Coordinates of C-alpha atoms in Angstrom, one line a residue:
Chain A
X922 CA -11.0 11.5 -0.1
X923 CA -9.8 11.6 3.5
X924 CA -12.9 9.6 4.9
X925 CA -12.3 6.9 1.6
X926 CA -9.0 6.4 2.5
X927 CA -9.5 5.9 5.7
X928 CA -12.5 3.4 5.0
X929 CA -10.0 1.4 3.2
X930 CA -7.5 0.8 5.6
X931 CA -9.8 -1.3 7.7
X932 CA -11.3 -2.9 4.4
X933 CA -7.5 -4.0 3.1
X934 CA -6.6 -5.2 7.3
X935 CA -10.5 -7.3 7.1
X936 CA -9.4 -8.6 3.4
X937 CA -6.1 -10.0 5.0
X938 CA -7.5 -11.5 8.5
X939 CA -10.5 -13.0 5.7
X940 CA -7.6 -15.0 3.9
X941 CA -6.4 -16.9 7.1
X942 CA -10.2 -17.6 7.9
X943 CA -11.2 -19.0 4.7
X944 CA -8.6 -19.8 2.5
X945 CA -6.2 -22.8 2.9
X946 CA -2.8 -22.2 3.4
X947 CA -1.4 -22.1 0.1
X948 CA -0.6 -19.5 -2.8
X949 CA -4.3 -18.2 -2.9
X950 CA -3.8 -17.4 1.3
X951 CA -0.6 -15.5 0.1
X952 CA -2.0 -13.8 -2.9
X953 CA -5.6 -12.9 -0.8
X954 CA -3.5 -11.2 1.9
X955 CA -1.1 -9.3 -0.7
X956 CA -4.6 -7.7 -2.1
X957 CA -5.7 -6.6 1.0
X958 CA -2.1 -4.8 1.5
X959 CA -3.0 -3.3 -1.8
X960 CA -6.0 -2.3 -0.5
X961 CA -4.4 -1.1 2.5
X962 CA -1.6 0.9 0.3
X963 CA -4.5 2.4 -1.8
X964 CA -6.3 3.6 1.2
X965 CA -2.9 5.2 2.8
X966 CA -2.3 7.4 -0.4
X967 CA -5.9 8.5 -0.6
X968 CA -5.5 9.4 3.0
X969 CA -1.7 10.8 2.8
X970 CA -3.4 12.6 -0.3
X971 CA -6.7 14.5 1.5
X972 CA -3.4 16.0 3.9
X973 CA -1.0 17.6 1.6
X974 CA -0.7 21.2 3.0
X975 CA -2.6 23.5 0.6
X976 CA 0.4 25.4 -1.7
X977 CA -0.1 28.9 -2.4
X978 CA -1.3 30.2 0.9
X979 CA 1.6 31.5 3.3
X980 CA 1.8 29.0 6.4
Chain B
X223 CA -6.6 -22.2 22.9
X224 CA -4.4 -19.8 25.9
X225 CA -0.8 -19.9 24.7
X226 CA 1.1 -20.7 27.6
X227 CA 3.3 -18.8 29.7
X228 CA 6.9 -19.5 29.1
X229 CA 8.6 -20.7 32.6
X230 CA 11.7 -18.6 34.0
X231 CA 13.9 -20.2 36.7
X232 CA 14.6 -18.0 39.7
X233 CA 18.1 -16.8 38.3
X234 CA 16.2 -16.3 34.9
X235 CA 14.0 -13.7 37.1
X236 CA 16.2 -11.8 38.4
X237 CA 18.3 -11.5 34.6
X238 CA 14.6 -10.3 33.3
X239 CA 14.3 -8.0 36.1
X240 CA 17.8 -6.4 35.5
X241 CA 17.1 -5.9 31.5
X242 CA 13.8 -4.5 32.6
X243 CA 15.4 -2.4 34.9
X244 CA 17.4 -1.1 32.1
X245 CA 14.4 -0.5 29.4
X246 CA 13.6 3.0 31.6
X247 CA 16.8 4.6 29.6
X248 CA 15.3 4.0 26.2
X249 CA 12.4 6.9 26.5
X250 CA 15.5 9.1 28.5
X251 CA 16.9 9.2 25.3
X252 CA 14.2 9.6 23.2
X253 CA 13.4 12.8 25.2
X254 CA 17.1 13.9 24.9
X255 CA 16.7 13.3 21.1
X256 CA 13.2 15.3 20.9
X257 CA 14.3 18.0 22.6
X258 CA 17.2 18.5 20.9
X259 CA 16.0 18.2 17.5
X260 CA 13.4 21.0 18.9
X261 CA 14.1 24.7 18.9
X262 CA 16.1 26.2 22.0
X263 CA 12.6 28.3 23.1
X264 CA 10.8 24.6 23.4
X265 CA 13.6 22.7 25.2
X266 CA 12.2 23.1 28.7
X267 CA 8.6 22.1 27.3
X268 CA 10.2 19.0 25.3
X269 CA 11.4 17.8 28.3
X270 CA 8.6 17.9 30.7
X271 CA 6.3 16.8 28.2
X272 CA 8.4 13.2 28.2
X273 CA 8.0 13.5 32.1
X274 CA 4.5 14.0 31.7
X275 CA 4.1 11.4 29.0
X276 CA 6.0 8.9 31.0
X277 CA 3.9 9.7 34.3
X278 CA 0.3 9.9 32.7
X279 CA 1.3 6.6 30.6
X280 CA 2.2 4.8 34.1
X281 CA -0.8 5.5 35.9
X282 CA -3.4 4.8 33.0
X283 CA -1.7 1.6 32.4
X284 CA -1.6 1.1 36.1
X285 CA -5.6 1.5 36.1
X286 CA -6.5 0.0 33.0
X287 CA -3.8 -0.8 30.5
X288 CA -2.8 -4.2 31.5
X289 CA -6.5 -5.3 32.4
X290 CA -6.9 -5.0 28.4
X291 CA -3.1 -5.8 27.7
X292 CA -2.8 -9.3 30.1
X293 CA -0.1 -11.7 29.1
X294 CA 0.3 -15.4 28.1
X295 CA -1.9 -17.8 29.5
X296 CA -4.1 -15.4 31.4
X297 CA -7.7 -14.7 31.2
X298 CA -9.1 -13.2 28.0
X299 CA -12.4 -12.7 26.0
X300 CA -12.3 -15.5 23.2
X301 CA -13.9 -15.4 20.0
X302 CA -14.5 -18.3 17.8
X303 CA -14.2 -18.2 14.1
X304 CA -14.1 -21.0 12.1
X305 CA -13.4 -23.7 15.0
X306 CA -10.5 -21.2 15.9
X307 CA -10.3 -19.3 19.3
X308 CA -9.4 -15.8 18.3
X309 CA -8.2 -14.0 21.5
X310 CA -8.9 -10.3 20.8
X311 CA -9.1 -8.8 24.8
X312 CA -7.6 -10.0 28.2
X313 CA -9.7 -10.2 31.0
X314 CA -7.7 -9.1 34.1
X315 CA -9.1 -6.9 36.7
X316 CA -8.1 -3.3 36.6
X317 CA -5.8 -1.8 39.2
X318 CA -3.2 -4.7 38.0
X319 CA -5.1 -6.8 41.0
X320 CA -5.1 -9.9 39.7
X321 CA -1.4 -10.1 40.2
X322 CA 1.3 -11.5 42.5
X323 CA 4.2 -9.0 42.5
X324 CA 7.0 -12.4 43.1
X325 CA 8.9 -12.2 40.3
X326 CA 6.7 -14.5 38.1
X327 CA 6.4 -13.9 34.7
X328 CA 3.3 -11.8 34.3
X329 CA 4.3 -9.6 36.9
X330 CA 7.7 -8.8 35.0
X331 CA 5.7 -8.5 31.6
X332 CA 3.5 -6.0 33.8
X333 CA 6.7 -3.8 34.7
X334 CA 7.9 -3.8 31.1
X335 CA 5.2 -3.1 29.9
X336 CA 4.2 0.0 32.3
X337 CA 8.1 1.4 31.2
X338 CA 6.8 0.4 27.4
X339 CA 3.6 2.6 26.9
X340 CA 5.7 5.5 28.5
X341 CA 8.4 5.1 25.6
X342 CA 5.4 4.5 22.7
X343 CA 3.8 7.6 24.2
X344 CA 7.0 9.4 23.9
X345 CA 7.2 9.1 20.5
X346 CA 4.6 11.1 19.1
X347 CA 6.1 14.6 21.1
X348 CA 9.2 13.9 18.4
X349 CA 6.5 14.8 15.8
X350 CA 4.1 17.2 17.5
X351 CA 7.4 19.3 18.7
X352 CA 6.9 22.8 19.1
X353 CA 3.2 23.3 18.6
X354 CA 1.6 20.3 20.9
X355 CA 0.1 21.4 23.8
X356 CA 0.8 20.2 27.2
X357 CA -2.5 19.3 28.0
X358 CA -3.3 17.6 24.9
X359 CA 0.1 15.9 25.1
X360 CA -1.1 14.4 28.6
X361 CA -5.2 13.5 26.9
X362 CA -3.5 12.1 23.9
X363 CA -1.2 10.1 26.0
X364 CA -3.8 8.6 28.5
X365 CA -6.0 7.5 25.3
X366 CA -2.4 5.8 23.9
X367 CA -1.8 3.8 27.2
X368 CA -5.5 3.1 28.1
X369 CA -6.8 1.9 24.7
X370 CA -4.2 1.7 21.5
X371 CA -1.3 0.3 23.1
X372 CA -2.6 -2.5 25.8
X373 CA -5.0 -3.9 22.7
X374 CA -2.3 -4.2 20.5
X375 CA -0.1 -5.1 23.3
X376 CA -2.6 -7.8 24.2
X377 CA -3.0 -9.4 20.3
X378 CA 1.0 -9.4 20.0
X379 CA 2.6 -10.1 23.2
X380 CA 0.0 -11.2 25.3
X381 CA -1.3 -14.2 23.7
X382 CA -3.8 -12.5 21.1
X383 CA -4.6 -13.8 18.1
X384 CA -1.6 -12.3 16.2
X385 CA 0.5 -14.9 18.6
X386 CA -2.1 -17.4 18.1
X387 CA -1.6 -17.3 14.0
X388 CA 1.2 -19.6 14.6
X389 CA -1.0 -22.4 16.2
X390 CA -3.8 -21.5 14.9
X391 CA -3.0 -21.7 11.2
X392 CA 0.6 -22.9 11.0
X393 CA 2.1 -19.6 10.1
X394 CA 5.1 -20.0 12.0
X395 CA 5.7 -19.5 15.1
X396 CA 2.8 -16.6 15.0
X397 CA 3.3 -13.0 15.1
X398 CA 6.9 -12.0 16.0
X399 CA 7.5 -8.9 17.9
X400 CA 10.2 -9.8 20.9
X401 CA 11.3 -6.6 21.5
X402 CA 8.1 -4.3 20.5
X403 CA 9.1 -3.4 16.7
X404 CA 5.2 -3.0 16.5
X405 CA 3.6 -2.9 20.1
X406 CA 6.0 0.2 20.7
X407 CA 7.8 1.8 17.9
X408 CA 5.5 1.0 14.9
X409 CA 2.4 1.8 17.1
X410 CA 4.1 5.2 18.7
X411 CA 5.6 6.0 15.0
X412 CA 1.5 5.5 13.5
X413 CA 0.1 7.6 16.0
X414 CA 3.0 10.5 15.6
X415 CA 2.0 10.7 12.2
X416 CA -1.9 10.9 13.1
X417 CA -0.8 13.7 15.3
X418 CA 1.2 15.7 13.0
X419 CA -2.1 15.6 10.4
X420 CA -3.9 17.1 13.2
X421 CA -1.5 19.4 14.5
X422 CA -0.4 20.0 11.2
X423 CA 2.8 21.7 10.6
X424 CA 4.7 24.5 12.3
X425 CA 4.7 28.6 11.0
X426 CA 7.1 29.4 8.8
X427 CA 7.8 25.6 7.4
X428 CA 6.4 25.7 4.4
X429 CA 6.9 28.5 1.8
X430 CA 3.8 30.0 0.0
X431 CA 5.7 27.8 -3.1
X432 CA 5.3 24.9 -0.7
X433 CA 8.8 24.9 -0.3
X434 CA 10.1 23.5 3.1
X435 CA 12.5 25.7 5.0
X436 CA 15.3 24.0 7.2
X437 CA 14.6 24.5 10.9
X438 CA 17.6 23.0 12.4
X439 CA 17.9 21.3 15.9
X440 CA 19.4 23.5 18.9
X441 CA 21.5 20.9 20.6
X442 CA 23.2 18.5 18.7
X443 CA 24.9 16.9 22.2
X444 CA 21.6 16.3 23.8
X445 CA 20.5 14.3 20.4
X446 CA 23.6 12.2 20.6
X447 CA 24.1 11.5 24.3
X448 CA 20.4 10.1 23.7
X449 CA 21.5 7.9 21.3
X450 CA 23.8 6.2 23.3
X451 CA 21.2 6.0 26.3
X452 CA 18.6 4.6 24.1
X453 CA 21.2 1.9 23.1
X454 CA 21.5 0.1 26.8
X455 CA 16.9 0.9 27.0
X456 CA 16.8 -1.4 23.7
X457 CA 19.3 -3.9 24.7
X458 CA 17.2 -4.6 27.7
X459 CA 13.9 -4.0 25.5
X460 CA 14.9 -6.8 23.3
X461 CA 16.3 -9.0 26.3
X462 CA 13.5 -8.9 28.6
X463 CA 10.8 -8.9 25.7
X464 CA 12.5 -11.9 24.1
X465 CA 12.6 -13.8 27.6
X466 CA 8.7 -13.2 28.2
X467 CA 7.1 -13.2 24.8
X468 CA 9.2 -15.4 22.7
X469 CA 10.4 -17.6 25.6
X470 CA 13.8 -17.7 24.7
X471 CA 16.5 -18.8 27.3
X472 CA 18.4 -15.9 29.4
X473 CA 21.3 -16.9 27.6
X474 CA 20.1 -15.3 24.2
X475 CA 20.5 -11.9 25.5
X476 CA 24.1 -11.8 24.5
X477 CA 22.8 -12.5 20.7
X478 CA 20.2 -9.6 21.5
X479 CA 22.9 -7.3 22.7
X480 CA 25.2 -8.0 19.5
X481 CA 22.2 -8.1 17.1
X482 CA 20.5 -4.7 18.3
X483 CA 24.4 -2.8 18.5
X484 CA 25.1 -4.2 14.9
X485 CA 21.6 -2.8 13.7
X486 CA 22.1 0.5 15.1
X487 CA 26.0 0.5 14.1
X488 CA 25.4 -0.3 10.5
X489 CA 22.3 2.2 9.9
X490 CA 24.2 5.0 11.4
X491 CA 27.0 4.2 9.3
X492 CA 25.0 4.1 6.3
X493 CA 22.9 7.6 7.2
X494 CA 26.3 9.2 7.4
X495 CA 27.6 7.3 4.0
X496 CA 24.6 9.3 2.4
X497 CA 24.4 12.3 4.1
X498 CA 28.1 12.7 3.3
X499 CA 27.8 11.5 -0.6
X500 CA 24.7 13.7 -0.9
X501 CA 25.8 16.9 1.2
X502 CA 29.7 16.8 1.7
X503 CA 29.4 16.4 5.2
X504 CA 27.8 13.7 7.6
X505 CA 24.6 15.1 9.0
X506 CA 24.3 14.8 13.4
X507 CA 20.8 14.7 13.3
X508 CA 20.3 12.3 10.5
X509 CA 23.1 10.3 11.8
X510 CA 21.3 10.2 15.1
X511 CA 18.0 9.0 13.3
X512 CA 19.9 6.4 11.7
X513 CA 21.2 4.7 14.9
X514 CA 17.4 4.8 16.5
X515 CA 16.1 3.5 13.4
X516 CA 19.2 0.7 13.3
X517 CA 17.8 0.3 17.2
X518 CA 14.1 0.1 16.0
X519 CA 14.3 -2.0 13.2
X520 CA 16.4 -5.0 14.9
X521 CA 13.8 -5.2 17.8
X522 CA 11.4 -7.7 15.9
X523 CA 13.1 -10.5 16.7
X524 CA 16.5 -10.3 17.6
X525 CA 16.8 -13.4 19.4
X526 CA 16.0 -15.3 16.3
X527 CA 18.6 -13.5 13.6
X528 CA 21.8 -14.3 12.9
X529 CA 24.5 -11.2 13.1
X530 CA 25.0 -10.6 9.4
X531 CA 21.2 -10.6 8.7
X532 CA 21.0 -8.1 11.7
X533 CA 24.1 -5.6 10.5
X534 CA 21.9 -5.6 6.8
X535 CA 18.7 -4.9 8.3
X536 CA 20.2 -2.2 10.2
X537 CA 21.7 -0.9 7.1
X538 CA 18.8 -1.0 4.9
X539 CA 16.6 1.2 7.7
X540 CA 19.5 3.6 7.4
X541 CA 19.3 4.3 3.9
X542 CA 15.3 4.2 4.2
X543 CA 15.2 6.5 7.3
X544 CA 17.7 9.3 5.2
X545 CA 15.2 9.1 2.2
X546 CA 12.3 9.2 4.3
X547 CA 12.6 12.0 6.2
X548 CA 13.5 14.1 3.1
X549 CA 10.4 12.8 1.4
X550 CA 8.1 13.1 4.2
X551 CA 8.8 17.0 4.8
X552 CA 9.3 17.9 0.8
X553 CA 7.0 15.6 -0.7
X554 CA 4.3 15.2 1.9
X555 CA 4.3 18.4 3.7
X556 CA 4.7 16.5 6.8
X557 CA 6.4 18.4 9.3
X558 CA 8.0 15.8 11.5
X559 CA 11.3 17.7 13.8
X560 CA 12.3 14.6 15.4
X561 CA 12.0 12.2 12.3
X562 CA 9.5 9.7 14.1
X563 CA 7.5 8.5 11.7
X564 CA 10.2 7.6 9.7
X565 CA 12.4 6.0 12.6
X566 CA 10.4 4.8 14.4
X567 CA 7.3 3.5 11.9
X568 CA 8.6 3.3 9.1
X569 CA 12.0 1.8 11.1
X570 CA 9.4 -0.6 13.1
X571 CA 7.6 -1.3 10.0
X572 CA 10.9 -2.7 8.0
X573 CA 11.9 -4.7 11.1
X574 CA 8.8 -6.8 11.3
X575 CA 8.9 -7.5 7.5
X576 CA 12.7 -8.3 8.1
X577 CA 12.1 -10.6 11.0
X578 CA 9.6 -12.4 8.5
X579 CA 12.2 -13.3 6.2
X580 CA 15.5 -13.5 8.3
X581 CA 14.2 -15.0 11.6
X582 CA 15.1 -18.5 12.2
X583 CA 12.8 -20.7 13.4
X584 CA 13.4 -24.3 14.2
X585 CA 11.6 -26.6 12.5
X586 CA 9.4 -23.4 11.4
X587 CA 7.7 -22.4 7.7
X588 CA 9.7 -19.4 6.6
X589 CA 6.3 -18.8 4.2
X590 CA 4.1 -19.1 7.2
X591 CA 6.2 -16.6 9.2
X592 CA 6.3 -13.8 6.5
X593 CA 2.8 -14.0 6.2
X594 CA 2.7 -13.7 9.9
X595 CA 4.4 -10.7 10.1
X596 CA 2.1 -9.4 7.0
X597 CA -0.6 -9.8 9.0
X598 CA 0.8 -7.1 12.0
X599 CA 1.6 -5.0 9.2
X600 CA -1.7 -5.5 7.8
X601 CA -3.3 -4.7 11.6
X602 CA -1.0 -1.8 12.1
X603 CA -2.0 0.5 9.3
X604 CA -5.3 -0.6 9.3
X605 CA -6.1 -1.1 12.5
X606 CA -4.2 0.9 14.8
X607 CA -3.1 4.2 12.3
X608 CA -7.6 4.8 12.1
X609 CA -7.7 4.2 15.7
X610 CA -5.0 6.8 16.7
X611 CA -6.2 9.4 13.7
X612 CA -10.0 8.6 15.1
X613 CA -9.3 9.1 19.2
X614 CA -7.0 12.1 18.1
X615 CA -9.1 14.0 15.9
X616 CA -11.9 13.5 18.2
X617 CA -9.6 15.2 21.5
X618 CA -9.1 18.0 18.9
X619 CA -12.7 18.9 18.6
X620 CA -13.1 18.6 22.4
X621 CA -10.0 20.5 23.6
X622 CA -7.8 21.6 20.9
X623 CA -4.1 20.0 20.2
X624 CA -2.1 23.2 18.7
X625 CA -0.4 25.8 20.6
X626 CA -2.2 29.4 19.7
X627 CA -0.4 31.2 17.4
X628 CA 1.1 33.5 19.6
X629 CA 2.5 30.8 21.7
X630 CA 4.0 29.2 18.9
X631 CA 6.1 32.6 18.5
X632 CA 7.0 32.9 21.9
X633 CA 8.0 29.3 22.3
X634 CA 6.3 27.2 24.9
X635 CA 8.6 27.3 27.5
X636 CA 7.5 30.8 28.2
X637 CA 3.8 30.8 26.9
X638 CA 2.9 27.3 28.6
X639 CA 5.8 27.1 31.4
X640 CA 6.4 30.7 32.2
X641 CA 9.8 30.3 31.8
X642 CA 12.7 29.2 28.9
X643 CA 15.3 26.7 29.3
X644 CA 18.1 29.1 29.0
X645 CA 17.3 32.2 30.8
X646 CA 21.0 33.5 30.3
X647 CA 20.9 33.2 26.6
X648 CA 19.1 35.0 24.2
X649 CA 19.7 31.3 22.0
X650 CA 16.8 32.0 19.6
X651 CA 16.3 34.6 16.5
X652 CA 12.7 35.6 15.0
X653 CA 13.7 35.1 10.9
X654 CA 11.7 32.0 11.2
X655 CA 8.7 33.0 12.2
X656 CA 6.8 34.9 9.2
X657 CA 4.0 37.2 10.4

């Protein structure tokens, strides 16, 4: 989970930097670079996720 | 395509010189504010660990940080993509000796920056309090200030492609980050929370229910005396950086003094509002968070706001810095003592989203610029958060970030320093440490 998430976070910054390259500046640049955020967001919780502390185990 | 450098008279200079002159008083109360929020047994540690942070981040950055960092119109490695020159690395010779020390504006951008990297190195120790190593505080540092800082430093302040989005594709005036909302507080606030995954969190934190239990700050005076010193560091932060990487006239510092107090004002305000609505009483420590985060947040661009968009971003990173912190530690297990990651990433984070849709640009596209500041967002979780986790975890399997157990006990001022802060007191009691 850890190593996904933090595959993601570089895919999702690459997806936005791909929308200024290639996309003209108009609602598809805007909506391209929201879904890398997403993809960004997606690979932050997975990663936030793989470092809960463990429950049940004194600490 | 080199963005050019902007041109400062001789009296402009000096005025640069004096706010940078000023900018050393920002990481004095940071480490006032970290060791504070620490336990009494680490105060001594705390301390010398911001020395240590501040010297190790001077001389890497002396020897290699600014060869990588460089500034506007310098030489840099270009790529092309697309027809468009993408500047990702500057190509100055290390030992800053490529420059003339005369006052011109590279040479000032090389000062600030050297005091910069010593206050984003100092903001990961907020997190990693009371467990961290010295030694890894000093290896962690010296891979902050000789890789994660200057190339970030380089893309948003010294003419890398993040500036270069404005010219380059018409978003705005490119990536806007006068006074280091990203370069310095989301960068430092990123790697704190790297750092506290590694470190993970203190003994006696966490319940076997999971439960977090309150281990409260031993010096509420150090943690507001730094407040106020931080204050006059950010006002000449945001002067000097607005001067040298927005261009902006000297004149605008007195908008950047008025914007940054109003920020910090109306986000301690609003901490204490809550802390008082939700616990009877306002809380010192949140209160103090909130003014930093007021601080952090209206360093984007605080040249370029008006006072009444500043005051509401300041209040909005109040009320998200309060929440924050309580969700971090009881939702996330994140043991943070100084509140970092909240005040100063998430606090850096909001102020570069803010600048996108408050800052005013003459004859700019307010679109344009909000996608510009997405982008730095975009870089700074995915980008820099990996880097910092990657170089961190990777120190920890060569020489080990946490404090031994025992040491933890103790406190580091005896087990790493040999001995406490307060020698006269017996200031500390054992109930929080469970065997």
């Amino acid at each position: 989970m850890k190593l996904a998430g933090f595959f993601l976070l570089p895919a999702g910054w690459i997806i936005v930097l791909a929308a200024f390259v290639l996309l003209p500046p108009a609602p598809a640049q805007t909506g391209f670079a929201l879904a890398g955020m997403a993809v960004e967001m997606l690979g932050l919780a997975l990663v936030v996720r793989s470092h809960l502390a463990p429950r049940g185990a004194e600490r | 395509m080199t963005l050019p450098a902007p041109t400062l008279t001789e009296t402009a200079s000096a005025l640069c010189l004096l706010f940078i002159l000023m900018v050393p008083l920002a990481p004095a109360g940071i480490a006032l504010i970290n060791a504070g929020l620490g336990r009494s047994r680490n105060a001594s540690h705390s301390l010398l660990s911001a020395l240590c942070v501040v010297a190790v981040a001077a001389l890497v950055y002396f020897a290699i940080g600014f060869a990588w960092q460089g500034y506007l119109g310098r030489p840099a490695h270009m790529l092309n993509i697309h027809g468009k020159s993408w500047s990702w690395i500057a190509s100055e010779p290390f030992f800053l000796r490529g420059l003339e020390f005369n006052g011109s504006p590279a040479s000032l951008a090389a000062l600030l920056g050297m005091f910069s990297v010593g206050l984003a190195g100092m903001i990961p120790l907020g997190s990693g309090g009371d467990r961290w190593r010295l030694g890894a505080i000093c290896a962690s540092t010296a891979v902050l200030a000789g890789w994660t800082y200057p190339l970030f430093a380089h893309w948003a302040w010294g003419g890398g492609w993040l500036q270069q989005l404005g010219p380059n594709y018409g978003l705005g005036r490119g990536f806007l980050d006068s006074g280091g909302a990203a370069s310095i507080q989301a960068l430092g606030g990123l790697s704190a929370l790297a750092i506290t995954w590694i470190l993970g969190p203190r003994r006696g934190k966490y319940t076997s229910e999971g439960m977090p239990t309150a281990i409260p700050g031993h010096n509420a005076v150090f943690v507001v005396f730094g407040c106020f010193l931080a204050w006059l560091g950010w006002i000449g932060l945001g002067s000097a950086g607005a001067m040298l990487f927005s261009g902006v006239e000297s004149g605008s510092a007195v908008l950047v003094a008025l914007n940054t107090t109003l920020a910090a004002a109306a986000a301690m305000l609003a901490a204490a509002g809550i802390t008082r609505a939700r616990f009877g009483k306002p809380d010192a420590s949140l209160c103090a968070n909130g003014w930093i985060a007021g601080l952090v947040a209206s360093s984007a661009a605080s040249a370029m706001i008006r006072p009444a968009a500043s005051a509401a971003i300041g209040l909005v990173a109040g009320v998200l810095v309060v929440y924050s912190v309580e969700w971090l530690e009881l939702h996330l297990t994140i043991d943070d003592p100084g509140g970092a990651i909240s005040v100063h990433g998430l606090g850096g984070l909001w102020g570069l989203v803010a600048a996108g849709l408050f800052a005013r640009i003459p004859g700019g596209n307010g679109a344009g610029q909000w996608l510009a500041q997405l982008a730095g967002v975009a870089t700074l979780l995915g980008f820099v958060l990996p880097i910092a986790y990657l170089l961190n975890w990777l120190l920890n399997r060569v020489y080990p970030q946490r404090v031994a157990a025992e040491g933890e006990r103790q406190g580091l001022d005896l087990y790493e320093l040999g001995a406490g802060a307060y020698p006269d007191f017996m200031s500390h009691n054992e109930d929080l440490w469970q065997r």
